Amino acid sequence: MIIKSVNLETVCGVTSRLPENHLPEIAFAGKSNVGKSSLINALMNRKSYARISAQPGKTQTINYYNINDELYYVDLPGYGYAKVTEKVKEQWGHMIENYLRTSKQLRIVFLLIDIRHKPSQNDVMMYDWILHNGYQPVIIATKSDKLKRSQVAKHLKEIRTELGMDREIAVFPFSALTKQGREEIWDFIEENILGTTPA
């Protein structure tokens, strides 16, 4: 995918109304420290357009990035961050739930999971929640550069097992450092959203 233009078009807080977009939307969900901003930057082919913070839990809004005037990357608030109050966690949960239930243009939900660890209880809950809302989550296993190549297949199998996934459902190992997996994710988006065959 050739990225010609990127624009942070809409930022929605707790009390904001979601925009009535007419382009397909791709949502990104995951724990606060899973590398969501790094992935989105890599997929936008930008170094730091989506804010990356050393402090997890920084994304407290739903951010809509217009890509090439063809589709939106939608960055959802990170979940599972221990250092925010229960009230804030509940607000984030309501924001995500409202988005999943009411967006008319949502086509794909990418769920990011740290490849180094078994999916957490929050990860499993989010996976089931996305399924419950009528979407089949596509898993992106982040931080793959932290493992030896020989370990990757074992850890991917562990993720599939913990989530109860079917074998044919896509799982993409990804590294923000080496950009491993970026081309495959772009190809998946082109085939499933834009209806084009990757070159």
Rosetta silent file (secondary structure, phi, psi, omega in degrees, C-alpha in Angstrom):
SEQUENCE: MIIKSVNLETVCGVTSRLPENHLPEIAFAGKSNVGKSSLINALMNRKSYARISAQPGKTQTINYYNINDELYYVDLPGYGYAKVTEKVKEQWGHMIENYLRTSKQLRIVFLLIDIRHKPSQNDVMMYDWILHNGYQPVIIATKSDKLKRSQVAKHLKEIRTELGMDREIAVFPFSALTKQGREEIWDFIEENILGTTPA
SCORE:     score description
SCORE:     0.000 S_00000001
   1 L     0.000  128.152  177.351    0.000    0.000    0.000 S_00000001
   2 L   -93.342  120.165 -179.076    1.385    3.406   -0.966 S_00000001
   3 L   -89.693  110.597 -178.267    0.581    6.017    1.679 S_00000001
   4 L   -95.220  -35.448 -178.674   -0.015    9.320   -0.088 S_00000001
   5 L  -149.330  144.617  177.399   -1.750   11.296    2.661 S_00000001
   6 E  -135.273  133.283  179.606   -2.466   10.992    6.379 S_00000001
   7 E  -144.651  121.480  172.743   -4.711   13.296    8.376 S_00000001
   8 E   -73.602   99.383 -166.877   -5.811   13.078   12.014 S_00000001
   9 E   -91.381  -38.000 -175.893   -9.334   14.109   11.147 S_00000001
  10 E  -141.397  137.991  174.435  -11.425   13.491   14.279 S_00000001
  11 E  -125.252  120.691 -176.492  -10.688   13.032   17.987 S_00000001
  12 E  -112.571  124.519  174.158  -13.581   11.795   20.156 S_00000001
  13 L   -93.439 -168.300 -174.931  -13.597   12.009   23.933 S_00000001
  14 L   -58.707  -39.652 -175.258  -15.968   10.460   26.438 S_00000001
  15 L   -97.438    1.962 -176.606  -18.820   12.870   25.706 S_00000001
  16 L   -76.965  150.747  170.147  -18.207   13.251   21.947 S_00000001
  17 L   -84.989  140.297  178.520  -20.541   11.988   19.263 S_00000001
  18 L   -70.662  143.760 -177.863  -18.938    9.596   16.812 S_00000001
  19 L   -70.875  153.573  174.621  -18.553   11.018   13.298 S_00000001
  20 L   -92.514   81.247 -178.790  -20.763    9.935   10.396 S_00000001
  21 L   -81.029  156.994  178.763  -17.990    8.766    8.108 S_00000001
  22 L  -117.608    3.147  176.192  -18.530    7.484    4.591 S_00000001
  23 L  -106.774  152.857  179.073  -15.212    5.656    4.178 S_00000001
  24 L   -62.189  147.583 -178.091  -14.470    2.187    5.578 S_00000001
  25 E  -116.650  140.341  173.974  -12.949    2.084    9.055 S_00000001
  26 E  -120.007  120.231 -176.446  -10.288   -0.230   10.478 S_00000001
  27 E   -99.403  148.285  178.410  -10.102   -0.244   14.273 S_00000001
  28 E  -121.899  119.471  179.834   -7.062   -1.016   16.426 S_00000001
  29 E  -123.021  154.022  177.924   -7.599   -2.329   19.952 S_00000001
  30 E   166.956  168.297  178.289   -5.145   -3.578   22.540 S_00000001
  31 E   -61.930  159.183 -173.426   -3.637   -3.177   25.969 S_00000001
  32 L   -61.461  -27.933 -176.027   -2.112    0.177   26.820 S_00000001
  33 L  -112.232   26.150 -172.518    1.496   -1.004   26.513 S_00000001
  34 L   -89.844   -8.720  178.839    1.149   -3.341   23.519 S_00000001
  35 L    96.225   31.813 -176.663    2.636   -0.979   20.911 S_00000001
  36 H   -65.952  -47.157  179.994   -0.544    0.260   19.241 S_00000001
  37 H   -62.870  -38.328  179.096    0.771    3.719   18.337 S_00000001
  38 H   -63.708  -40.628  177.249    3.984    2.207   16.969 S_00000001
  39 H   -64.277  -47.506 -177.732    1.979   -0.131   14.730 S_00000001
  40 H   -62.258  -41.320  176.118   -0.292    2.642   13.483 S_00000001
  41 H   -59.881  -42.856  179.861    2.715    4.851   12.716 S_00000001
  42 H   -63.678  -40.297 -179.828    4.309    1.993   10.776 S_00000001
  43 H   -73.732  -21.701  175.006    1.098    1.414    8.789 S_00000001
  44 H   -89.746   -5.504 -176.903    0.865    5.155    8.070 S_00000001
  45 L    59.360   38.608  177.081    4.546    5.133    7.060 S_00000001
  46 L  -126.555  150.157 -176.653    5.171    7.942    9.547 S_00000001
  47 L   -78.551  -40.292 -173.777    7.655    8.019   12.410 S_00000001
  48 L  -150.423   40.150  179.915    5.614    9.699   15.102 S_00000001
  49 L   -71.757  -49.165  172.214    2.237   10.836   13.790 S_00000001
  50 L   -81.266  131.747 -173.239    0.353    8.757   16.353 S_00000001
  51 L   -68.346  127.724  175.585    1.668    9.751   19.753 S_00000001
  52 L  -107.007  130.636 -177.396    3.950    7.218   21.391 S_00000001
  53 L  -127.674  146.388  173.240    4.409    7.624   25.124 S_00000001
  54 L   -72.317  -14.780 -179.806    6.609    5.973   27.725 S_00000001
  55 L  -101.542  107.808  178.927    3.551    6.239   29.950 S_00000001
  56 L   -59.316  157.072  178.002    0.932    3.611   29.046 S_00000001
  57 L    85.693   14.092 -175.832   -2.694    4.664   28.981 S_00000001
  58 L   -74.330  -35.332  179.279   -2.016    7.900   27.116 S_00000001
  59 L   -75.601  103.569 -177.901   -4.603    7.298   24.383 S_00000001
  60 L  -114.683   12.595 -179.665   -7.807    8.334   26.138 S_00000001
  61 L  -131.281  168.990  170.512   -9.734    9.258   23.005 S_00000001
  62 E   -98.104  118.116 -174.389  -10.874    7.572   19.795 S_00000001
  63 E  -108.868  127.532 -179.405   -8.648    8.956   17.027 S_00000001
  64 E  -105.531  115.570  177.333   -9.643    8.801   13.347 S_00000001
  65 E  -104.046  118.278  177.309   -6.780    8.942   10.837 S_00000001
  66 E   -80.762  121.709 -177.267   -7.843    9.534    7.230 S_00000001
  67 E  -110.845  113.074  175.375   -5.576    7.485    4.961 S_00000001
  68 L    58.416   18.739 -173.293   -5.364    8.502    1.295 S_00000001
  69 L    54.179   29.542 -179.551   -9.020    9.638    1.446 S_00000001
  70 L  -117.975  -30.816 -176.851   -9.774    5.905    1.052 S_00000001
  71 E  -162.139  171.164  176.868  -10.211    4.611    4.592 S_00000001
  72 E  -118.225  136.511  162.172   -9.770    5.405    8.289 S_00000001
  73 E   -91.962  126.569 -177.613   -7.449    3.898   10.859 S_00000001
  74 E  -114.182  112.234 -177.491   -9.350    4.200   14.148 S_00000001
  75 E   -91.235  112.370 -178.854   -7.174    4.120   17.275 S_00000001
  76 L   -90.130  154.162  178.946   -9.235    2.955   20.280 S_00000001
  77 L   -57.727  140.678  176.049   -8.256    3.672   23.918 S_00000001
  78 L   -68.516  149.576 -179.439   -5.881    1.117   25.415 S_00000001
  79 E  -116.620  167.621  172.646   -7.338   -1.160   28.069 S_00000001
  80 L    79.510   10.999 -178.730   -6.027   -2.940   31.145 S_00000001
  81 L   -82.255  122.368 -168.984   -3.837   -0.123   32.427 S_00000001
  82 L   -72.694  -24.515 -169.796   -3.604   -0.502   36.198 S_00000001
  83 L   -91.284   12.641  172.723   -2.754    3.073   37.154 S_00000001
  84 L  -108.119  158.864 -176.625   -6.006    4.712   36.132 S_00000001
  85 L   -70.200  160.761  177.707   -9.113    4.789   38.301 S_00000001
  86 H   -61.105  -34.408  179.453  -11.945    2.311   37.906 S_00000001
  87 H   -62.647  -43.272  179.816  -14.147    5.188   36.734 S_00000001
  88 H   -65.547  -43.311  177.708  -11.724    5.996   33.897 S_00000001
  89 H   -57.947  -41.883  179.679  -11.489    2.314   32.931 S_00000001
  90 H   -64.230  -40.040  178.277  -15.271    2.158   32.831 S_00000001
  91 H   -63.369  -44.118  178.368  -15.413    5.271   30.617 S_00000001
  92 H   -61.273  -42.178  178.756  -12.898    3.781   28.193 S_00000001
  93 H   -60.030  -43.325  178.628  -14.916    0.558   28.113 S_00000001
  94 H   -63.844  -39.224  179.222  -18.101    2.470   27.302 S_00000001
  95 H   -61.760  -47.026 -178.464  -16.303    4.389   24.524 S_00000001
  96 H   -65.513  -44.832 -179.299  -15.039    1.198   22.894 S_00000001
  97 H   -61.914  -43.738  179.422  -18.370   -0.578   23.274 S_00000001
  98 H   -61.324  -41.227  179.225  -20.278    2.375   21.843 S_00000001
  99 H   -63.569  -49.805 -177.670  -17.927    2.495   18.864 S_00000001
 100 H   -60.680  -34.277 -175.634  -18.189   -1.247   18.138 S_00000001
 101 H   -83.498  -27.779 -169.891  -21.983   -1.145   18.378 S_00000001
 102 H  -113.759  -16.250 -179.649  -22.724    2.024   16.466 S_00000001
 103 L   -65.700  127.301 -179.590  -20.067    2.548   13.775 S_00000001
 104 L   -87.873  -14.300 -174.872  -21.679    1.969   10.390 S_00000001
 105 L  -109.001   -0.376 -177.967  -18.370    1.865    8.508 S_00000001
 106 E   -65.522  127.063 -178.551  -16.306   -0.485   10.690 S_00000001
 107 E  -114.212  -40.153 -176.707  -14.962   -3.331    8.553 S_00000001
 108 E  -136.930  141.348  170.115  -12.056   -4.880   10.472 S_00000001
 109 E  -116.733  114.758  172.697  -10.953   -4.910   14.111 S_00000001
 110 E   -88.309  125.104  176.677   -7.265   -5.585   14.636 S_00000001
 111 E  -107.985  119.986 -176.333   -6.591   -6.815   18.173 S_00000001
 112 E   -92.965  132.162  178.969   -2.976   -6.372   19.262 S_00000001
 113 E  -135.002  135.355  178.625   -1.408   -8.879   21.643 S_00000001
 114 E   -67.197  116.693 -174.678    2.189   -8.961   22.918 S_00000001
 115 L   -62.776  -21.188 -174.578    3.679  -12.080   21.308 S_00000001
 116 L   -74.907  -19.888 -172.578    5.992  -12.660   24.292 S_00000001
 117 L  -127.120  155.602  171.735    3.183  -13.438   26.741 S_00000001
 118 L   -60.929  146.732  174.759    0.013  -15.487   26.903 S_00000001
 119 L   -54.623  134.635  179.823   -3.068  -13.357   26.227 S_00000001
 120 L   -75.459  172.169  175.987   -4.156  -11.744   29.472 S_00000001
 121 H   -59.155  -38.938  177.401   -7.623  -11.999   30.944 S_00000001
 122 H   -64.791  -38.069  178.000   -8.310   -8.537   29.502 S_00000001
 123 H   -62.685  -46.576 -179.374   -7.133   -9.701   26.055 S_00000001
 124 H   -63.133  -41.111  179.527   -9.440  -12.732   26.137 S_00000001
 125 H   -62.807  -43.225  179.647  -12.313  -10.545   27.330 S_00000001
 126 H   -66.094  -41.429  177.811  -11.731   -8.037   24.523 S_00000001
 127 H   -57.539  -48.851 -179.363  -11.490  -10.832   21.929 S_00000001
 128 H   -65.632  -36.256 -179.127  -14.814  -12.290   23.095 S_00000001
 129 H   -64.370  -44.019  178.418  -16.350   -8.812   23.286 S_00000001
 130 H   -63.387  -43.544  176.368  -15.416   -8.038   19.678 S_00000001
 131 H   -58.919  -43.441 -178.471  -16.865  -11.395   18.583 S_00000001
 132 H   -61.211  -30.032 -179.948  -20.039  -10.641   20.534 S_00000001
 133 L   -88.475    7.854  170.251  -20.403   -7.380   18.606 S_00000001
 134 L    95.897   13.430 -179.840  -20.344   -9.247   15.295 S_00000001
 135 L  -120.017  144.273  173.198  -16.715   -8.893   14.189 S_00000001
 136 L   -93.890  107.897 -177.713  -13.997  -11.513   13.818 S_00000001
 137 L   -62.409  141.169  172.676  -10.887   -9.940   15.360 S_00000001
 138 E  -102.545  121.956 -173.243   -7.679  -10.139   13.335 S_00000001
 139 E   -86.797  131.334  168.923   -4.751  -10.676   15.694 S_00000001
 140 E  -113.405  116.980 -178.093   -1.512   -8.735   15.374 S_00000001
 141 E   -92.256  100.576 -172.001    1.174  -10.239   17.597 S_00000001
 142 E   -81.226  166.504  174.997    3.423   -7.275   18.416 S_00000001
 143 L    63.938   34.821 -177.483    7.070   -7.080   19.533 S_00000001
 144 H   -65.792  -21.385  178.565    8.081  -10.125   17.497 S_00000001
 145 H   -69.330  -13.283 -179.673   11.681   -8.849   17.371 S_00000001
 146 H   -80.284   -8.890  179.198   11.924   -9.624   21.106 S_00000001
 147 L  -109.165  156.260  168.463   11.785  -13.356   20.354 S_00000001
 148 L   -72.298  150.074 -178.905   14.173  -15.666   18.535 S_00000001
 149 H   -54.241  -37.893 -177.441   12.825  -16.762   15.160 S_00000001
 150 H   -67.521  -15.881 -177.711   12.579  -20.331   16.404 S_00000001
 151 H   -92.577  -17.784 -170.231   10.221  -19.210   19.203 S_00000001
 152 H   -60.069  -49.949 -176.774    7.699  -17.308   17.082 S_00000001
 153 H   -58.501  -41.392 -179.799    5.582  -20.268   15.872 S_00000001
 154 H   -62.221  -43.546 -178.109    5.257  -21.627   19.424 S_00000001
 155 H   -70.793  -35.760  175.844    4.083  -18.280   20.793 S_00000001
 156 H   -64.034  -40.653  178.203    1.611  -17.769   17.930 S_00000001
 157 H   -62.992  -38.330  179.218    0.142  -21.214   18.649 S_00000001
 158 H   -63.625  -41.318  177.689   -0.182  -20.258   22.309 S_00000001
 159 H   -62.579  -47.017  179.365   -2.129  -17.116   21.386 S_00000001
 160 H   -58.085  -44.278 -178.030   -4.472  -19.118   19.140 S_00000001
 161 H   -63.703  -48.010 -177.069   -5.039  -21.713   21.886 S_00000001
 162 H   -63.593  -33.845 -178.472   -5.730  -19.175   24.639 S_00000001
 163 H   -89.488   -9.478 -178.452   -8.216  -17.270   22.458 S_00000001
 164 L    68.757   39.638 -175.405   -9.863  -20.425   21.062 S_00000001
 165 L   -85.281  149.283  170.444   -9.171  -19.350   17.488 S_00000001
 166 L   -74.123  153.134 -176.405   -9.740  -21.375   14.336 S_00000001
 167 L   -63.295  -33.588 -173.591   -6.615  -22.207   12.365 S_00000001
 168 L   -78.723   -8.645 -179.149   -7.665  -20.342    9.228 S_00000001
 169 L   -76.784  134.600 -173.875   -8.052  -16.981   10.998 S_00000001
 170 L   -66.223  138.368  168.962   -5.173  -14.620   10.249 S_00000001
 171 E  -132.938  126.745 -176.338   -2.512  -13.849   12.852 S_00000001
 172 E  -114.201  113.593  170.429    0.249  -11.415   11.879 S_00000001
 173 E   -68.141  139.911 -176.838    3.547  -11.271   13.782 S_00000001
 174 L  -141.843  142.066  173.670    4.720   -7.634   13.804 S_00000001
 175 L  -129.527  122.323  176.211    7.807   -5.691   14.848 S_00000001
 176 L   -68.815  -25.605 -178.087    7.823   -1.898   15.018 S_00000001
 177 L   -74.139  -50.019 -176.061   11.617   -2.072   15.027 S_00000001
 178 L   -97.363  -10.823 -175.418   12.176   -4.149   11.879 S_00000001
 179 L    67.843   15.839  174.123    8.729   -3.494   10.276 S_00000001
 180 L   -57.786  131.435  177.429    8.269   -7.266    9.935 S_00000001
 181 L    96.417  -16.691 -176.398    4.611   -7.924    9.116 S_00000001
 182 H   -62.325  -46.426 -178.840    3.802   -4.450    7.789 S_00000001
 183 H   -61.949  -40.436 -179.444    3.586   -5.507    4.140 S_00000001
 184 H   -65.043  -39.916  178.861    1.406   -8.501    5.029 S_00000001
 185 H   -67.803  -43.158  175.625   -0.995   -6.310    7.035 S_00000001
 186 H   -56.958  -46.093 -179.907   -1.135   -3.765    4.186 S_00000001
 187 H   -59.960  -41.661  179.356   -1.891   -6.603    1.734 S_00000001
 188 H   -61.533  -43.002  178.982   -4.664   -7.865    4.016 S_00000001
 189 H   -64.228  -44.950 -179.150   -6.205   -4.385    4.163 S_00000001
 190 H   -61.424  -43.088 -177.587   -6.000   -3.941    0.389 S_00000001
 191 H   -69.256  -41.962 -170.566   -7.628   -7.303   -0.297 S_00000001
 192 H   -93.902  -20.498 -177.980  -10.357   -7.051    2.329 S_00000001
 193 H  -111.982  -49.734 -174.652  -11.141   -3.326    2.382 S_00000001
 194 H   -89.643  -11.664  176.425  -10.080   -1.739   -0.875 S_00000001
 195 L    69.017   25.905  178.973  -10.881   -4.804   -2.988 S_00000001
 196 L  -115.579  155.117  177.154   -7.577   -4.676   -4.804 S_00000001
 197 L   -91.798  124.487 -179.283   -4.948   -7.336   -5.309 S_00000001
 198 L   -57.789  145.620  179.483   -1.563   -6.322   -3.860 S_00000001
 199 L   -70.373    0.000    0.000    1.183   -5.799   -6.408 S_00000001
